[in-house]
Amino acid sequence: MEKYLGETIPKLGFGLMRLPMKEGAVDLEQTKRMVDHFMEAGFCYFDTAFGYLDGESERAAKAALVDRYPREKFLLATKLPAWAGAKSKDEAQQMFYTSLERTGAGYFDFYLLHNLGGDRTKCFDEYEIWDFLQARKKEGLIRHLGFSFHDKADVLDQILTEHPEMEFVQLQINYTDWEDPDVESRKCYETARRHGKSVIIMEPVKGGTLANPPEEVMNVLKAADPEASPSSWAIRFAASLEGVITVLSGMSNMEQMEDNVSYMRNFVPLSEEEKKVIDRAREIFNSFPKVPCTSCAYCIKGCPKNIGIFGTFQAINVYNIYRDLNAAKNKYQWNTEGSKKAKASECIGCGKCEQVCPQHIHIREELKKAAEVLE
Ligand code: SF4
Ligand code: SF4
């Protein structure tokens, strides 16, 4: 296994963004079983963030991992979102200590400025987060410092030029976004590598979308390997790229964990033949019109009408990809009224959501179109 930043890290990381839930709270018992299975299989990298599940993800990391394993047996990453509601430098910097306290980790192996790009980057400048975190690194509270990023490649190039001290970059990379002009996965990856940065990959299964591809894609994948899951193709695609420290998968149940562990335990990069299968799957996937929402939920926080934004897009994508209006309407009902969210037609067009959407979705326009089909 290659070494990155002086560490040898298995190519699968456990993303703690979509943990199993039970009665409105993180299902800690199932999370513990998943952590145990992951560790027993030889994996060690865990990725959380200050904002995941309103802080419950970091608390779950403490209960399921930090309190139950020797500190040197795992690597813990978390992230500081200076753009998410901090009203002062002190408040933004305090997020670091809050994460330290919530996780009980003592120090972070990997620490990230969360979601750079767009208007968000200036918050890290304004609140002097760059220097603040360098100082924490010198104190030994951070071992490796980097950032996660959602924007275009030229913006990444500028940030890396201004901040050569950053050790790594976390990027959204999956086989359908690879050439997507809105996401620029390939261009961002190449920019990071040109700056000599190692890469951590997030959203390799595109928020779960690639785990349940439409029939046309499924047929191509199954014809190539009847045993392999659609997720395995997506994660192996990401992990096969050169310069990748690890690939994060936001696993929500034991079944997903077992599947991921089964093929990543002895990871084999994609062969040339397998890469052609991925190319074909991408072609088919990209021929369907759909809203490229990853359900990150950044838009929801600032919405004055509490619109079920990503739930609406999940529902309209069921219609776009599977052409099943009943299933789409059921999903829509559940994701809006059923989840205490307002319907798409109640949007007042303020545009706040579009300022934070890492996928640059024209949310207002898409909500209007979705309302016409689903309401
Ligand atoms: S434009 Fe609509 S969906 Fe977006 S934040 Fe405003 S009310 Fe919410
Ligand atoms: S619309 Fe954008 S910000 Fe909102 S959940 Fe989807 S990807 Fe995230």
Short mmCIF file of C-alpha atoms and ligand atoms in Angstrom, two decimals:
data_model
loop_
_atom_site.label_atom_id
_atom_site.label_comp_id
_atom_site.label_asym_id
_atom_site.label_seq_id
_atom_site.Cartn_x
_atom_site.Cartn_y
_atom_site.Cartn_z
CA MET A 1 0.00 0.00 0.00
CA GLU A 2 1.28 3.49 -0.86
CA LYS A 3 2.16 5.98 1.85
CA TYR A 4 0.61 9.43 1.88
CA LEU A 5 1.68 12.15 4.33
CA GLY A 6 3.83 9.51 5.98
CA GLU A 7 0.83 7.25 6.70
CA THR A 8 -0.29 3.97 5.23
CA ILE A 9 -4.07 4.19 5.12
CA PRO A 10 -6.49 1.61 3.69
CA LYS A 11 -8.49 2.94 0.74
CA LEU A 12 -11.88 2.91 2.45
CA GLY A 13 -12.90 5.50 5.06
CA PHE A 14 -16.08 5.48 7.13
CA GLY A 15 -18.03 8.69 6.52
CA LEU A 16 -20.13 9.48 9.60
CA MET A 17 -22.55 11.80 7.79
CA ARG A 18 -25.43 9.36 7.24
CA LEU A 19 -25.32 7.20 10.37
CA PRO A 20 -28.15 4.74 11.08
CA MET A 21 -31.05 6.46 12.89
CA LYS A 22 -33.62 5.11 15.30
CA GLU A 23 -36.54 7.11 16.73
CA GLY A 24 -35.02 10.39 15.60
CA ALA A 25 -31.57 9.79 17.12
CA VAL A 26 -28.36 8.07 15.98
CA ASP A 27 -28.70 4.31 16.44
CA LEU A 28 -25.59 3.94 18.60
CA GLU A 29 -25.76 0.18 18.97
CA GLN A 30 -25.81 -0.36 15.23
CA THR A 31 -23.10 2.29 14.80
CA LYS A 32 -20.89 0.43 17.29
CA ARG A 33 -21.37 -2.84 15.42
CA MET A 34 -20.47 -1.12 12.16
CA VAL A 35 -17.36 0.46 13.71
CA ASP A 36 -16.30 -2.94 15.06
CA HIS A 37 -16.78 -4.65 11.70
CA PHE A 38 -14.80 -1.89 9.98
CA MET A 39 -11.92 -2.05 12.47
CA GLU A 40 -11.79 -5.86 12.47
CA ALA A 41 -11.43 -5.79 8.68
CA GLY A 42 -8.28 -3.64 9.05
CA PHE A 43 -9.70 -0.21 8.24
CA CYS A 44 -9.05 2.82 10.43
CA TYR A 45 -10.13 6.16 8.89
CA PHE A 46 -13.26 7.94 10.20
CA ASP A 47 -14.61 11.21 8.85
CA THR A 48 -17.04 13.45 10.70
CA ALA A 49 -17.70 17.23 10.79
CA PHE A 50 -18.78 19.92 13.23
CA GLY A 51 -22.13 20.20 11.44
CA TYR A 52 -22.99 16.58 10.63
CA LEU A 53 -26.32 15.63 12.24
CA ASP A 54 -26.18 18.87 14.26
CA GLY A 55 -23.18 17.63 16.25
CA GLU A 56 -24.56 14.14 16.88
CA SER A 57 -22.11 12.63 14.41
CA GLU A 58 -19.13 13.86 16.46
CA ARG A 59 -20.79 12.64 19.66
CA ALA A 60 -21.43 9.25 18.05
CA ALA A 61 -17.75 9.12 17.03
CA LYS A 62 -16.87 9.49 20.71
CA ALA A 63 -19.31 6.85 21.93
CA ALA A 64 -18.74 4.26 19.20
CA LEU A 65 -15.06 4.78 18.49
CA VAL A 66 -12.98 7.05 20.72
CA ASP A 67 -14.24 5.64 24.02
CA ARG A 68 -13.87 2.04 22.81
CA TYR A 69 -10.53 1.86 20.97
CA PRO A 70 -6.94 2.84 21.81
CA ARG A 71 -6.32 6.29 20.31
CA GLU A 72 -3.44 5.15 18.08
CA LYS A 73 -5.59 2.45 16.41
CA PHE A 74 -7.76 4.86 14.39
CA LEU A 75 -7.50 8.08 12.42
CA LEU A 76 -10.16 10.70 13.04
CA ALA A 77 -10.99 13.61 10.74
CA THR A 78 -13.40 16.45 11.36
CA LYS A 79 -14.12 19.83 9.80
CA LEU A 80 -14.70 23.46 10.71
CA PRO A 81 -17.49 25.29 8.81
CA ALA A 82 -16.63 28.96 9.44
CA TRP A 83 -19.42 29.99 7.04
CA ALA A 84 -22.16 28.14 8.97
CA GLY A 85 -23.63 30.68 11.32
CA ALA A 86 -20.50 31.94 13.12
CA LYS A 87 -20.97 35.65 13.91
CA SER A 88 -17.44 36.43 15.06
CA LYS A 89 -13.85 35.24 14.90
CA ASP A 90 -14.15 33.82 18.41
CA GLU A 91 -17.30 31.89 17.57
CA ALA A 92 -15.76 30.42 14.42
CA GLN A 93 -12.53 29.45 16.18
CA GLN A 94 -14.45 27.99 19.10
CA MET A 95 -15.86 25.36 16.72
CA PHE A 96 -12.45 23.64 16.85
CA TYR A 97 -12.58 23.27 20.63
CA THR A 98 -16.23 22.19 20.51
CA SER A 99 -15.28 19.37 18.13
CA LEU A 100 -12.37 18.43 20.37
CA GLU A 101 -14.69 18.23 23.35
CA ARG A 102 -17.54 16.43 21.57
CA THR A 103 -15.27 13.73 20.14
CA GLY A 104 -13.01 13.44 23.17
CA ALA A 105 -10.27 12.57 20.69
CA GLY A 106 -7.48 14.64 22.30
CA TYR A 107 -6.18 15.60 18.84
CA PHE A 108 -7.29 15.21 15.23
CA ASP A 109 -5.33 13.15 12.74
CA PHE A 110 -6.87 15.04 9.83
CA TYR A 111 -8.54 18.41 10.21
CA LEU A 112 -10.31 20.25 7.42
CA LEU A 113 -11.60 23.69 6.65
CA HIS A 114 -15.06 22.58 5.59
CA ASN A 115 -16.47 23.21 2.14
CA LEU A 116 -14.26 25.93 0.66
CA GLY A 117 -15.41 27.61 -2.54
CA GLY A 118 -18.03 30.17 -3.51
CA ASP A 119 -18.69 32.89 -0.95
CA ARG A 120 -17.76 30.53 1.86
CA THR A 121 -13.98 30.89 1.49
CA LYS A 122 -13.94 34.50 2.66
CA CYS A 123 -15.31 33.50 6.08
CA PHE A 124 -12.12 31.51 6.71
CA ASP A 125 -10.06 34.57 5.74
CA GLU A 126 -12.16 37.01 7.77
CA TYR A 127 -12.05 34.86 10.91
CA GLU A 128 -8.32 34.09 10.47
CA ILE A 129 -8.98 30.36 10.51
CA TRP A 130 -5.94 29.50 8.40
CA ASP A 131 -3.45 30.90 10.94
CA PHE A 132 -5.52 29.73 13.89
CA LEU A 133 -5.38 26.12 12.67
CA GLN A 134 -1.68 26.30 11.86
CA ALA A 135 -1.13 27.31 15.49
CA ARG A 136 -3.22 24.33 16.69
CA LYS A 137 -1.13 22.10 14.44
CA LYS A 138 2.07 23.42 16.03
CA GLU A 139 0.56 22.56 19.43
CA GLY A 140 0.06 18.96 18.26
CA LEU A 141 -3.75 19.15 18.26
CA ILE A 142 -3.84 18.58 14.48
CA ARG A 143 -1.55 16.14 12.66
CA HIS A 144 -2.55 16.89 9.05
CA LEU A 145 -4.31 20.02 7.86
CA GLY A 146 -6.32 20.35 4.64
CA PHE A 147 -9.70 21.38 3.31
CA SER A 148 -12.77 20.04 1.59
CA PHE A 149 -13.88 21.82 -1.53
CA HIS A 150 -16.95 22.31 -3.72
CA ASP A 151 -16.33 24.69 -6.58
CA LYS A 152 -14.61 24.93 -9.94
CA ALA A 153 -11.01 23.96 -10.69
CA ASP A 154 -9.79 27.54 -11.23
CA VAL A 155 -10.98 28.45 -7.72
CA LEU A 156 -9.13 25.44 -6.31
CA ASP A 157 -6.01 26.47 -8.19
CA GLN A 158 -6.18 29.93 -6.62
CA ILE A 159 -6.67 28.60 -3.08
CA LEU A 160 -3.81 26.13 -3.40
CA THR A 161 -1.56 28.86 -4.82
CA GLU A 162 -2.37 31.11 -1.85
CA HIS A 163 -2.15 28.30 0.70
CA PRO A 164 0.69 25.94 -0.18
CA GLU A 165 0.81 24.92 3.50
CA MET A 166 -2.35 22.84 3.06
CA GLU A 167 -1.35 19.18 3.02
CA PHE A 168 -4.33 17.55 1.31
CA VAL A 169 -7.64 18.27 -0.40
CA GLN A 170 -10.96 16.47 -0.05
CA LEU A 171 -12.89 16.39 -3.32
CA GLN A 172 -16.20 15.11 -4.61
CA ILE A 173 -15.28 12.48 -7.18
CA ASN A 174 -17.49 9.84 -8.74
CA TYR A 175 -17.74 8.36 -12.18
CA THR A 176 -20.80 10.33 -13.28
CA ASP A 177 -19.39 13.72 -12.15
CA TRP A 178 -15.95 13.04 -13.64
CA GLU A 179 -16.54 15.14 -16.77
CA ASP A 180 -19.56 17.08 -15.46
CA PRO A 181 -19.05 20.76 -16.40
CA ASP A 182 -20.81 21.96 -13.21
CA VAL A 183 -18.77 19.84 -10.81
CA GLU A 184 -15.46 19.51 -12.72
CA SER A 185 -14.39 16.43 -10.77
CA ARG A 186 -11.56 15.50 -13.12
CA LYS A 187 -10.28 19.06 -13.45
CA CYS A 188 -10.31 19.56 -9.67
CA TYR A 189 -8.50 16.27 -9.13
CA GLU A 190 -5.86 17.18 -11.71
CA THR A 191 -5.44 20.64 -10.17
CA ALA A 192 -4.84 19.15 -6.71
CA ARG A 193 -2.31 16.68 -8.10
CA ARG A 194 -0.53 19.43 -10.06
CA HIS A 195 -0.05 21.25 -6.76
CA GLY A 196 1.40 18.03 -5.32
CA LYS A 197 -1.53 17.45 -2.95
CA SER A 198 -2.85 14.06 -1.93
CA VAL A 199 -6.60 13.65 -2.30
CA ILE A 200 -9.34 12.27 -0.09
CA ILE A 201 -12.47 11.40 -2.02
CA MET A 202 -16.00 12.10 -0.85
CA GLU A 203 -19.35 11.24 -2.45
CA PRO A 204 -17.94 8.35 -4.54
CA VAL A 205 -21.48 6.93 -4.75
CA LYS A 206 -22.98 10.41 -5.28
CA GLY A 207 -25.09 10.51 -2.16
CA GLY A 208 -26.26 6.93 -2.78
CA THR A 209 -27.50 7.63 -6.32
CA LEU A 210 -25.00 5.23 -7.88
CA ALA A 211 -25.97 2.44 -5.47
CA ASN A 212 -29.35 2.08 -7.18
CA PRO A 213 -28.78 2.99 -10.79
CA PRO A 214 -31.54 2.74 -13.40
CA GLU A 215 -32.09 -0.55 -15.18
CA GLU A 216 -30.08 0.40 -18.29
CA VAL A 217 -26.97 1.08 -16.16
CA MET A 218 -27.58 -1.91 -13.92
CA ASN A 219 -27.68 -4.21 -16.97
CA VAL A 220 -24.26 -3.01 -18.11
CA LEU A 221 -22.72 -3.50 -14.65
CA LYS A 222 -24.32 -6.90 -14.10
CA ALA A 223 -23.27 -8.13 -17.55
CA ALA A 224 -19.66 -7.30 -16.67
CA ASP A 225 -19.78 -8.87 -13.20
CA PRO A 226 -23.02 -10.43 -11.93
CA GLU A 227 -21.73 -10.55 -8.33
CA ALA A 228 -20.44 -6.98 -7.94
CA SER A 229 -22.75 -4.35 -6.40
CA PRO A 230 -23.24 -1.01 -8.18
CA SER A 231 -21.56 0.72 -5.19
CA SER A 232 -18.48 -1.44 -5.59
CA TRP A 233 -17.98 -0.15 -9.14
CA ALA A 234 -18.33 3.45 -7.94
CA ILE A 235 -15.98 3.11 -4.97
CA ARG A 236 -13.37 1.12 -6.88
CA PHE A 237 -13.42 3.77 -9.63
CA ALA A 238 -12.54 6.44 -7.06
CA ALA A 239 -10.00 4.33 -5.19
CA SER A 240 -8.19 3.42 -8.43
CA LEU A 241 -7.07 7.01 -9.00
CA GLU A 242 -3.43 7.75 -8.29
CA GLY A 243 -2.65 10.00 -5.31
CA VAL A 244 -5.76 9.07 -3.33
CA ILE A 245 -5.32 8.72 0.43
CA THR A 246 -8.70 7.13 1.02
CA VAL A 247 -12.27 7.05 -0.30
CA LEU A 248 -15.04 7.96 2.11
CA SER A 249 -18.30 6.09 2.07
CA GLY A 250 -21.19 7.40 4.18
CA MET A 251 -22.47 4.03 5.31
CA SER A 252 -25.93 3.91 6.92
CA ASN A 253 -26.35 0.26 7.80
CA MET A 254 -24.49 -2.99 8.27
CA GLU A 255 -25.44 -4.30 4.85
CA GLN A 256 -23.67 -1.39 3.13
CA MET A 257 -20.71 -1.80 5.47
CA GLU A 258 -20.40 -5.52 4.74
CA ASP A 259 -20.63 -4.96 1.01
CA ASN A 260 -17.98 -2.21 1.03
CA VAL A 261 -15.64 -4.17 3.27
CA SER A 262 -15.95 -7.31 1.11
CA TYR A 263 -14.30 -5.75 -1.95
CA MET A 264 -12.15 -3.07 -0.29
CA ARG A 265 -10.47 -5.40 2.21
CA ASN A 266 -8.16 -6.60 -0.56
CA PHE A 267 -8.62 -3.68 -2.91
CA VAL A 268 -7.86 -4.32 -6.59
CA PRO A 269 -7.80 -1.26 -8.89
CA LEU A 270 -10.06 -1.31 -11.95
CA SER A 271 -8.62 -3.13 -14.97
CA GLU A 272 -8.66 -1.51 -18.42
CA GLU A 273 -11.70 -3.64 -19.31
CA GLU A 274 -13.50 -2.56 -16.16
CA LYS A 275 -12.76 1.10 -16.91
CA LYS A 276 -14.58 0.67 -20.23
CA VAL A 277 -17.60 -0.68 -18.33
CA ILE A 278 -17.58 2.46 -16.19
CA ASP A 279 -17.34 4.63 -19.32
CA ARG A 280 -20.42 2.92 -20.73
CA ALA A 281 -22.33 3.27 -17.44
CA ARG A 282 -21.43 6.96 -17.31
CA GLU A 283 -22.66 7.52 -20.86
CA ILE A 284 -26.02 5.98 -20.08
CA PHE A 285 -26.34 7.75 -16.74
CA ASN A 286 -25.53 11.10 -18.22
CA SER A 287 -28.12 10.68 -20.93
CA PHE A 288 -30.92 10.97 -18.29
CA PRO A 289 -32.05 14.45 -17.25
CA LYS A 290 -31.88 14.79 -13.46
CA VAL A 291 -31.24 17.28 -10.65
CA PRO A 292 -27.63 16.68 -9.45
CA CYS A 293 -28.45 17.07 -5.76
CA THR A 294 -26.33 15.10 -3.25
CA SER A 295 -28.67 15.69 -0.26
CA CYS A 296 -25.90 17.53 1.62
CA ALA A 297 -28.62 19.71 3.24
CA TYR A 298 -26.55 22.91 3.25
CA CYS A 299 -29.46 24.72 1.59
CA ILE A 300 -32.03 23.74 4.21
CA LYS A 301 -30.49 25.64 7.12
CA GLY A 302 -31.01 29.11 5.69
CA CYS A 303 -34.38 28.54 4.00
CA PRO A 304 -36.97 30.89 5.56
CA LYS A 305 -39.85 28.66 4.40
CA ASN A 306 -38.37 25.31 5.50
CA ILE A 307 -38.86 23.89 2.01
CA GLY A 308 -38.03 20.19 1.65
CA ILE A 309 -35.48 21.06 -1.01
CA PHE A 310 -33.42 17.93 -1.38
CA GLY A 311 -36.39 15.70 -0.61
CA THR A 312 -38.15 17.29 -3.56
CA PHE A 313 -35.15 16.66 -5.79
CA GLN A 314 -34.89 13.05 -4.65
CA ALA A 315 -38.54 12.62 -5.60
CA ILE A 316 -38.30 14.31 -8.98
CA ASN A 317 -35.20 12.25 -9.78
CA VAL A 318 -37.19 9.08 -9.15
CA TYR A 319 -39.55 10.36 -11.81
CA ASN A 320 -36.75 11.50 -14.15
CA ILE A 321 -34.76 8.28 -13.95
CA TYR A 322 -37.36 5.58 -13.29
CA ARG A 323 -40.36 7.36 -14.89
CA ASP A 324 -42.56 6.12 -12.05
CA LEU A 325 -44.94 8.96 -11.13
CA ASN A 326 -46.63 7.09 -8.28
CA ALA A 327 -43.36 6.24 -6.58
CA ALA A 328 -42.15 9.81 -7.11
CA LYS A 329 -45.33 11.29 -5.59
CA ASN A 330 -45.14 8.95 -2.60
CA LYS A 331 -41.56 9.93 -2.01
CA TYR A 332 -42.46 13.59 -2.38
CA GLN A 333 -45.26 13.32 0.17
CA TRP A 334 -42.96 11.57 2.63
CA ASN A 335 -40.07 13.98 2.07
CA THR A 336 -42.21 17.09 2.53
CA GLU A 337 -45.31 16.80 4.72
CA GLY A 338 -44.14 13.48 6.15
CA SER A 339 -40.87 15.07 7.24
CA LYS A 340 -42.35 18.35 8.52
CA LYS A 341 -41.10 20.27 5.48
CA ALA A 342 -42.93 22.67 3.21
CA LYS A 343 -43.79 21.85 -0.40
CA ALA A 344 -41.87 23.16 -3.39
CA SER A 345 -44.69 25.51 -4.41
CA GLU A 346 -44.31 27.42 -1.12
CA CYS A 347 -40.86 28.70 -2.14
CA ILE A 348 -40.79 32.53 -2.10
CA GLY A 349 -37.79 32.76 -4.42
CA CYS A 350 -35.39 34.52 -2.01
CA GLY A 351 -32.41 32.59 -3.46
CA LYS A 352 -30.58 31.99 -0.15
CA CYS A 353 -30.37 28.27 -0.89
CA GLU A 354 -28.56 28.84 -4.19
CA GLN A 355 -25.78 30.80 -2.47
CA VAL A 356 -24.68 27.74 -0.49
CA CYS A 357 -25.44 24.86 -2.85
CA PRO A 358 -22.12 23.13 -3.63
CA GLN A 359 -23.67 21.60 -6.75
CA HIS A 360 -24.66 25.02 -8.15
CA ILE A 361 -28.21 23.85 -8.73
CA HIS A 362 -30.73 26.43 -9.92
CA ILE A 363 -32.87 25.47 -6.98
CA ARG A 364 -35.75 27.91 -7.51
CA GLU A 365 -36.19 26.90 -11.13
CA GLU A 366 -35.95 23.18 -10.32
CA LEU A 367 -38.45 23.50 -7.45
CA LYS A 368 -40.94 25.16 -9.77
CA LYS A 369 -40.56 22.38 -12.35
CA ALA A 370 -40.84 19.71 -9.65
CA ALA A 371 -43.99 21.26 -8.20
CA GLU A 372 -45.66 21.09 -11.61
CA VAL A 373 -45.06 17.35 -11.79
CA LEU A 374 -45.45 16.30 -8.17
CA GLU A 375 -48.22 18.50 -6.72
S1 SF4 B 1 -35.47 30.36 -2.72
FE1 SF4 B 1 -37.13 29.10 -1.89
S2 SF4 B 1 -36.17 27.20 -1.31
FE2 SF4 B 1 -34.52 28.68 -1.57
S3 SF4 B 1 -34.16 29.51 0.48
FE3 SF4 B 1 -35.66 30.86 -0.50
S4 SF4 B 1 -37.68 30.05 0.05
FE4 SF4 B 1 -36.16 28.46 0.52
S1 SF4 B 2 -29.94 21.46 -3.40
FE1 SF4 B 2 -27.72 21.74 -3.20
S2 SF4 B 2 -27.37 22.42 -1.11
FE2 SF4 B 2 -29.43 21.55 -1.21
S3 SF4 B 2 -29.19 19.42 -0.60
FE3 SF4 B 2 -29.08 19.48 -2.83
S4 SF4 B 2 -26.90 19.66 -3.27
FE4 SF4 B 2 -27.14 20.18 -1.10
#
